[in-house]
Short mmCIF file of C-alpha atoms and ligand atoms in Angstrom, two decimals:
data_model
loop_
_atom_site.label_atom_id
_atom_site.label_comp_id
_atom_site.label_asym_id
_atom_site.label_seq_id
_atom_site.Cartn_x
_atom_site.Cartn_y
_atom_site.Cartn_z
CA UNK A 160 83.10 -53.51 -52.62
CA UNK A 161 86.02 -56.14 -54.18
CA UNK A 162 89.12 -54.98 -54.31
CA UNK A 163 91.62 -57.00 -56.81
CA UNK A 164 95.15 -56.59 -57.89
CA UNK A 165 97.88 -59.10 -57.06
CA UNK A 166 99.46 -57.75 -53.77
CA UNK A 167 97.20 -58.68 -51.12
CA UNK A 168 99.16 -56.68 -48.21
CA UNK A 169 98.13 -53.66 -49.84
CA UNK A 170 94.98 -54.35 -50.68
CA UNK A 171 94.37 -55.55 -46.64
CA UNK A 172 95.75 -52.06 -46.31
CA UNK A 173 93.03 -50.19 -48.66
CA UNK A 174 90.41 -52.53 -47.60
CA UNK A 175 90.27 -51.21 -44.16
CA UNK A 176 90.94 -47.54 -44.72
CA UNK A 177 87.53 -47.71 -46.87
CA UNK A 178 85.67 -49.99 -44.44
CA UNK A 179 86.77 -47.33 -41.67
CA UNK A 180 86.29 -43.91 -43.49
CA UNK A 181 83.01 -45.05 -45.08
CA UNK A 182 81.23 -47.37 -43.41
CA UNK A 183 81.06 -50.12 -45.82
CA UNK A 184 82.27 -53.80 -46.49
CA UNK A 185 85.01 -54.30 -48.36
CA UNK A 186 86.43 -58.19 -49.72
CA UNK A 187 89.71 -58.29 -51.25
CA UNK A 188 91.03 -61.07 -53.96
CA UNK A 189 94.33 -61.25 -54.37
CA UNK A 190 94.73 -62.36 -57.99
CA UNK A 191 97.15 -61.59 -61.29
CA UNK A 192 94.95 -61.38 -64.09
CA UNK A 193 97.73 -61.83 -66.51
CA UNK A 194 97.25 -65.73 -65.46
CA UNK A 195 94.28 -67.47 -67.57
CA UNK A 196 93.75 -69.37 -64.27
CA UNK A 197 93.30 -66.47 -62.26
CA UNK A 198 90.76 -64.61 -64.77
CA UNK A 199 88.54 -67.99 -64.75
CA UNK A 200 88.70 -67.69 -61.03
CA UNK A 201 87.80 -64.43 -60.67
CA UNK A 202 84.84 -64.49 -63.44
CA UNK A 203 83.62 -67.24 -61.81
CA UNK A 204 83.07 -65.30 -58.13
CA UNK A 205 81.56 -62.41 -60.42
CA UNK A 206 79.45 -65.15 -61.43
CA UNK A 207 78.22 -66.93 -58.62
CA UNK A 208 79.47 -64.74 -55.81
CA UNK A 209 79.58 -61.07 -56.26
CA UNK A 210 76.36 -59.28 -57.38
CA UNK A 211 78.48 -56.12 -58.67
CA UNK A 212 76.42 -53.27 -59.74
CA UNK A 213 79.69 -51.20 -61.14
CA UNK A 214 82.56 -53.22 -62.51
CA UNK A 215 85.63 -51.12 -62.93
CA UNK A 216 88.40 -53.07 -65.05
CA UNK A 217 91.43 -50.87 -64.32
CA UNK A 218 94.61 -53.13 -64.10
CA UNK A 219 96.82 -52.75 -67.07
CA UNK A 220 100.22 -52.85 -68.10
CA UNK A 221 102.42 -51.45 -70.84
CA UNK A 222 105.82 -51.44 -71.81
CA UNK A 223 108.11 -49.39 -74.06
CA UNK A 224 111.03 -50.22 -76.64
CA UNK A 225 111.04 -51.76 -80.59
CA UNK A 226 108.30 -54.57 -80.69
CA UNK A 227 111.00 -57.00 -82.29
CA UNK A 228 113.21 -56.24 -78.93
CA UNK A 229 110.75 -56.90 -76.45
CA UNK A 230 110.62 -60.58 -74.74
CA UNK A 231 107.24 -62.22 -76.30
CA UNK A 232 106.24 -63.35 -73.21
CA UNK A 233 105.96 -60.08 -71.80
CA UNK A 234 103.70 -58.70 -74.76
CA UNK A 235 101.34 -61.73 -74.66
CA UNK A 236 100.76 -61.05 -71.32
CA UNK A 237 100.50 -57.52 -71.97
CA UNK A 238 97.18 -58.65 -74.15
CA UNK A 239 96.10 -61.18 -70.98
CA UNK A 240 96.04 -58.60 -68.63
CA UNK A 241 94.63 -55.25 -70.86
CA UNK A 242 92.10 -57.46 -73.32
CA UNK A 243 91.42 -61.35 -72.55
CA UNK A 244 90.90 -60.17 -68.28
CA UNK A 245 88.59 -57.07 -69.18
CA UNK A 246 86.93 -59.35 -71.72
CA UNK A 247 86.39 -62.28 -69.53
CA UNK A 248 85.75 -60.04 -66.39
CA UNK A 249 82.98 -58.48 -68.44
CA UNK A 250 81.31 -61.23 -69.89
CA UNK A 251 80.49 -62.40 -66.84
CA UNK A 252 78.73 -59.13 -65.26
CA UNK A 253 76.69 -58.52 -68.07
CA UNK A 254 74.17 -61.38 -68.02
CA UNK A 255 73.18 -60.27 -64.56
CA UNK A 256 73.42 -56.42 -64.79
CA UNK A 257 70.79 -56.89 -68.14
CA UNK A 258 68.65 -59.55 -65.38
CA UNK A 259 68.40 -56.49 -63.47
CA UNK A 260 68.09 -54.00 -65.78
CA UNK A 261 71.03 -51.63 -64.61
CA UNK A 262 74.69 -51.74 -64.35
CA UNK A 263 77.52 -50.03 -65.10
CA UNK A 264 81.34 -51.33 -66.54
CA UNK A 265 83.80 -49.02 -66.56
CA UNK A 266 86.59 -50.03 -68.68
CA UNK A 267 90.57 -48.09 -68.48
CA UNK A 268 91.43 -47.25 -71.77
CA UNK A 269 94.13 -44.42 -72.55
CA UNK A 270 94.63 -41.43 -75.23
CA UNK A 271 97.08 -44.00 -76.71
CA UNK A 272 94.12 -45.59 -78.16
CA UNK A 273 93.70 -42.84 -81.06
CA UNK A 274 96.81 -42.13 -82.86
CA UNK A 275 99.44 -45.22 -83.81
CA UNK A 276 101.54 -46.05 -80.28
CA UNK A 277 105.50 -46.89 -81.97
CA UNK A 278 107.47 -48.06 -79.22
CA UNK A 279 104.68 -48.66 -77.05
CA UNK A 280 102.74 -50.76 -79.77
CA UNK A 281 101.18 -53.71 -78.00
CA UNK A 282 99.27 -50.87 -75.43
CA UNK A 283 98.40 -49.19 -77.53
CA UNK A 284 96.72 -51.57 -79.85
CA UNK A 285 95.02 -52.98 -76.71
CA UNK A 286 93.91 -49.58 -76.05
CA UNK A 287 92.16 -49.46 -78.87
CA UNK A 288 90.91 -52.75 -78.56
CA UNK A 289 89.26 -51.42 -75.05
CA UNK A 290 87.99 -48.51 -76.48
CA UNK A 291 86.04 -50.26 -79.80
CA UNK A 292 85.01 -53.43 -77.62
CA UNK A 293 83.74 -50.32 -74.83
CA UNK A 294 81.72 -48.47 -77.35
CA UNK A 295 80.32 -51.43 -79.02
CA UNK A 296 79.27 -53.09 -76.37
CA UNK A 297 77.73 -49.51 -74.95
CA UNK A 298 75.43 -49.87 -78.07
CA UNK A 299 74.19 -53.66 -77.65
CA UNK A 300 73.35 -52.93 -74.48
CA UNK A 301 71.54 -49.03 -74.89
CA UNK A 302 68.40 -50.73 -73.83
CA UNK A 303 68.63 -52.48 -71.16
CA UNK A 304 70.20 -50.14 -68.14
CA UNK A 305 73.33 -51.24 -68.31
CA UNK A 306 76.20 -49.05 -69.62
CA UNK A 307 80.12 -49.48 -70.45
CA UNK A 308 82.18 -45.93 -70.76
CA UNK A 309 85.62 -46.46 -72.17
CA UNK A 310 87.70 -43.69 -69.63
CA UNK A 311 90.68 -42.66 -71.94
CA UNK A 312 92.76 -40.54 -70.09
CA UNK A 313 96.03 -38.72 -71.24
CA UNK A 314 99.34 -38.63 -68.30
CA UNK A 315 98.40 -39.59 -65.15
CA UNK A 316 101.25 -39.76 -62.44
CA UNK A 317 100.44 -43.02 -60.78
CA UNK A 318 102.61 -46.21 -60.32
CA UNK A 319 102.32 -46.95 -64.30
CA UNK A 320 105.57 -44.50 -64.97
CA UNK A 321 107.54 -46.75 -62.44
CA UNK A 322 106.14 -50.14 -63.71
CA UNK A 323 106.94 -49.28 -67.31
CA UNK A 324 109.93 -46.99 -66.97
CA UNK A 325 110.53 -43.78 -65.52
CA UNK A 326 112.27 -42.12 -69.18
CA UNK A 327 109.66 -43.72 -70.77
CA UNK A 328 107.41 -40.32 -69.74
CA UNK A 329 110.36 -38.09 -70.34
CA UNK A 330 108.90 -36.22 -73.32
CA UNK A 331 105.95 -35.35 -71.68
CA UNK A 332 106.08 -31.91 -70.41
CA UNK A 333 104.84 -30.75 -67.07
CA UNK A 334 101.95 -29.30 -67.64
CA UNK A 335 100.89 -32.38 -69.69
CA UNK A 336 100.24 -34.27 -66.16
CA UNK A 337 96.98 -35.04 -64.46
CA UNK A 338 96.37 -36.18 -61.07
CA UNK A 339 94.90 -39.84 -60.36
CA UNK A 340 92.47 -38.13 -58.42
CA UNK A 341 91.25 -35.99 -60.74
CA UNK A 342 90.65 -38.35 -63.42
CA UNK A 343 89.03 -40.87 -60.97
CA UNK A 344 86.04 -38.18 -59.73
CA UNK A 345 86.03 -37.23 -63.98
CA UNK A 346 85.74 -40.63 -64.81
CA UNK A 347 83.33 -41.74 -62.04
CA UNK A 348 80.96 -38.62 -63.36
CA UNK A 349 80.67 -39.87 -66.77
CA UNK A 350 80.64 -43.43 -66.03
CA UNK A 351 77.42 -42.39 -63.65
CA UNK A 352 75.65 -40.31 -66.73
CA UNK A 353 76.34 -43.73 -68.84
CA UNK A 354 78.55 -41.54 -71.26
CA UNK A 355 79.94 -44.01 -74.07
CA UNK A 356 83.70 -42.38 -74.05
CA UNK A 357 85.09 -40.14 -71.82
CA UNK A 358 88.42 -38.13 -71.39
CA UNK A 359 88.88 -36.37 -69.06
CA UNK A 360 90.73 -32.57 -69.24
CA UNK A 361 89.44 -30.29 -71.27
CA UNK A 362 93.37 -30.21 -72.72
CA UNK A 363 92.85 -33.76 -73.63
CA UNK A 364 89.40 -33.26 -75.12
CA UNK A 365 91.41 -30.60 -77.45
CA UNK A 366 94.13 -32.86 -78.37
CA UNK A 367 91.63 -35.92 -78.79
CA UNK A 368 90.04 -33.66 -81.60
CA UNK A 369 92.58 -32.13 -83.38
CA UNK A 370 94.10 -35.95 -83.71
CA UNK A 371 90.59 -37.07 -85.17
CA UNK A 372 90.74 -34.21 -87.77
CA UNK A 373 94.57 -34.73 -88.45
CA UNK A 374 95.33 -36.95 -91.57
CA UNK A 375 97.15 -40.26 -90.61
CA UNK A 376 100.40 -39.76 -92.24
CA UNK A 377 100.32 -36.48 -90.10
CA UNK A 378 99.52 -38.49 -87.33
CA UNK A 379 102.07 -41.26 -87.99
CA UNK A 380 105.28 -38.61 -88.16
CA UNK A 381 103.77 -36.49 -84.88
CA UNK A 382 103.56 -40.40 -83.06
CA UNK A 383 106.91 -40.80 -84.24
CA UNK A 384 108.69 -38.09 -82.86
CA UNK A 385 106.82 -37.98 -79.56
CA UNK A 386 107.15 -41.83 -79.08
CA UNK A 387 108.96 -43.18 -75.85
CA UNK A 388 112.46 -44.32 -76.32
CA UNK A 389 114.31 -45.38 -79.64
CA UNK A 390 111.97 -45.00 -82.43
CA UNK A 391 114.39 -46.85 -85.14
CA UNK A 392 116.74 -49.76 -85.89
N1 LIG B 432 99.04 -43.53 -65.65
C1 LIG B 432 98.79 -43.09 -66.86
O1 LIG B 432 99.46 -42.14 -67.37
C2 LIG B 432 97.67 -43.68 -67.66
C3 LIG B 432 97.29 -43.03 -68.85
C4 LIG B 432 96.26 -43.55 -69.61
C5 LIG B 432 95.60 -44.69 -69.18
N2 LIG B 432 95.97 -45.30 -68.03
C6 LIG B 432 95.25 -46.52 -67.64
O2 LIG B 432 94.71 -46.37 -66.33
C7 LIG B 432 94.63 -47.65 -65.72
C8 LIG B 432 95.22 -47.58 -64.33
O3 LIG B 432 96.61 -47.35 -64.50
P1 LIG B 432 97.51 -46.71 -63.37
O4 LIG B 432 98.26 -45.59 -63.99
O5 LIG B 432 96.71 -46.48 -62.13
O6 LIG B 432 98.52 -47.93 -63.16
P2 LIG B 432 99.30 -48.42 -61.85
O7 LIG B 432 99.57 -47.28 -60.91
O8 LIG B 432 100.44 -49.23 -62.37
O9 LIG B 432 98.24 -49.36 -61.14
C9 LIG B 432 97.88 -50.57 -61.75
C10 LIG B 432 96.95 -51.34 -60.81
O10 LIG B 432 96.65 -52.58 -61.42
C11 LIG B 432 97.08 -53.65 -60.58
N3 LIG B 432 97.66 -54.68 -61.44
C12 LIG B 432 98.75 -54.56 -62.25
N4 LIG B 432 99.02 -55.73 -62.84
C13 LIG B 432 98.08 -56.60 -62.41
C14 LIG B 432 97.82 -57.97 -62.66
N5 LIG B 432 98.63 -58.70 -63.46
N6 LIG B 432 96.77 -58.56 -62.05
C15 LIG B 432 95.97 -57.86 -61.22
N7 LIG B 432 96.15 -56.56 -60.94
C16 LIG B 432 97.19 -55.94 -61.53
C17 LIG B 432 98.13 -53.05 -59.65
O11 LIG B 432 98.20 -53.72 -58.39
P3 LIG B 432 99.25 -54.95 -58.13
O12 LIG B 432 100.60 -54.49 -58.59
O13 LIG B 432 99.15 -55.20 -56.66
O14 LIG B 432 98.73 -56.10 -58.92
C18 LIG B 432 97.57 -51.64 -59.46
O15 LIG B 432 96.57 -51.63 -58.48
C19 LIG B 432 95.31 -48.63 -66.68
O16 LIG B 432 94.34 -49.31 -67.43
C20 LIG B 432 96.15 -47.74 -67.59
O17 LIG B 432 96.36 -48.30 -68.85
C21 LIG B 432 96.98 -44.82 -67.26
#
């Protein structure tokens, strides 16, 4: 197993609770794949190094506020980390997963892929981004063994509330929330059947459905008044 993110202490950390409780070898890279330089030096071990037989691209980011307001900088590497990594990360397992004739990607996507994301509208639009480039890529590859499920889970409490902002997630009730756990064993079940999209909670299944029915207008106004933070000018 590899193991990157960018803080290698904790990674050290994980690494050796997993070598310890299962019995396996674990390398971490310690690498931020919001950096072009970092990406090319990753794809390049997945390349030459690591013979992966399940990628998972999980590392995203997202932040919250009027587009207009936010610092550039921030939103273009928004699109380095949550597109141009998972992209580049990707291209370079494929070629030997189809050599081998199985494989499986596993790419983080979110609910915030379906309806319009206002206030959040850089993730979201890289959500959807994950989830098209996911399922189209699913259906190059149907027949060679190799299979990429877009996981597009609704609230999660993880790290991701603190990284973008705790009131961000105010509007969200309670009951809305799903444990990382629980979308991790969901996700890891589909991703092993080779499903092309997955999300996981039967609540989210229901509210992924009535948003696909719902007429965009419908959806615009609901997206609106549920969106994080100031919604207008
Ligand atoms: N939480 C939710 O409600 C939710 C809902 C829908 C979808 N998702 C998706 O689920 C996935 C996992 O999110 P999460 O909630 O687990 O987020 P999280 O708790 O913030 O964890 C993000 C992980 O990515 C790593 N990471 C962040 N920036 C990185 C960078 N520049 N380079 C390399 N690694 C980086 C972090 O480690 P370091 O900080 O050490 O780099 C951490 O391990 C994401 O794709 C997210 O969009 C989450």
């Amino acid at each position: 197993m590899v193991l990157v993110a960018r803080n290698r202490e904790r990674l050290q950390v994980l690494a050796e609770r997993l070598q310890r409780e299962h019995n396996i070898e674990v390398q971490v890279a310690a690498a931020d794949l919001s950096n072009p330089d970092d990406i090319v030096e990753i794809a390049q071990k997945i390349g030459n190094q690591w013979p992966l037989d399940l990628l998972i691209n999980n590392a995203s980011i997202g932040s919250v506020g009027l587009f207009h307001r936010q610092p550039v900088a921030a939103e273009t590497a928004q699109i380095e980390l949550n597109v141009v990594a998972l992209v580049q990360l990707t291209h370079a397992v494929v070629p030997h997963m189809v050599a081998a004739g199985h494989g499986t990607i596993m790419n983080l996507s979110s609910l915030s892929a379906l309806p319009p994301s206002p206030c959040s509208a850089i993730y979201g639009a890289t959500k959807a981004f994950v989830t098209s480039f996911s399922e189209s890529l699913h259906t190059e590859l149907s027949d060679t063994g190799v299979t990429v499920t877009a996981v597009m889970p609704g609230a999660v409490r993880t790290e991701f509330q603190q990284r973008v902002g705790e009131h961000a997630f105010d509007k969200v009730p309670e009951r809305a929330w799903m444990s990382a756990d629980a979308v991790a064993v969901s996700a890891l079940s589909a991703a092993a059947r080779g499903d092309a999209l997955h999300i996981p909670g039967r609540k989210y299944q229901a509210v992924a459905a009535a948003a696909h029915l719902m007429p965009r207008a419908l959806l615009r106004t609901l997206a609106r008044r549920t969106a994080p933070g100031q919604t207008s000018i």
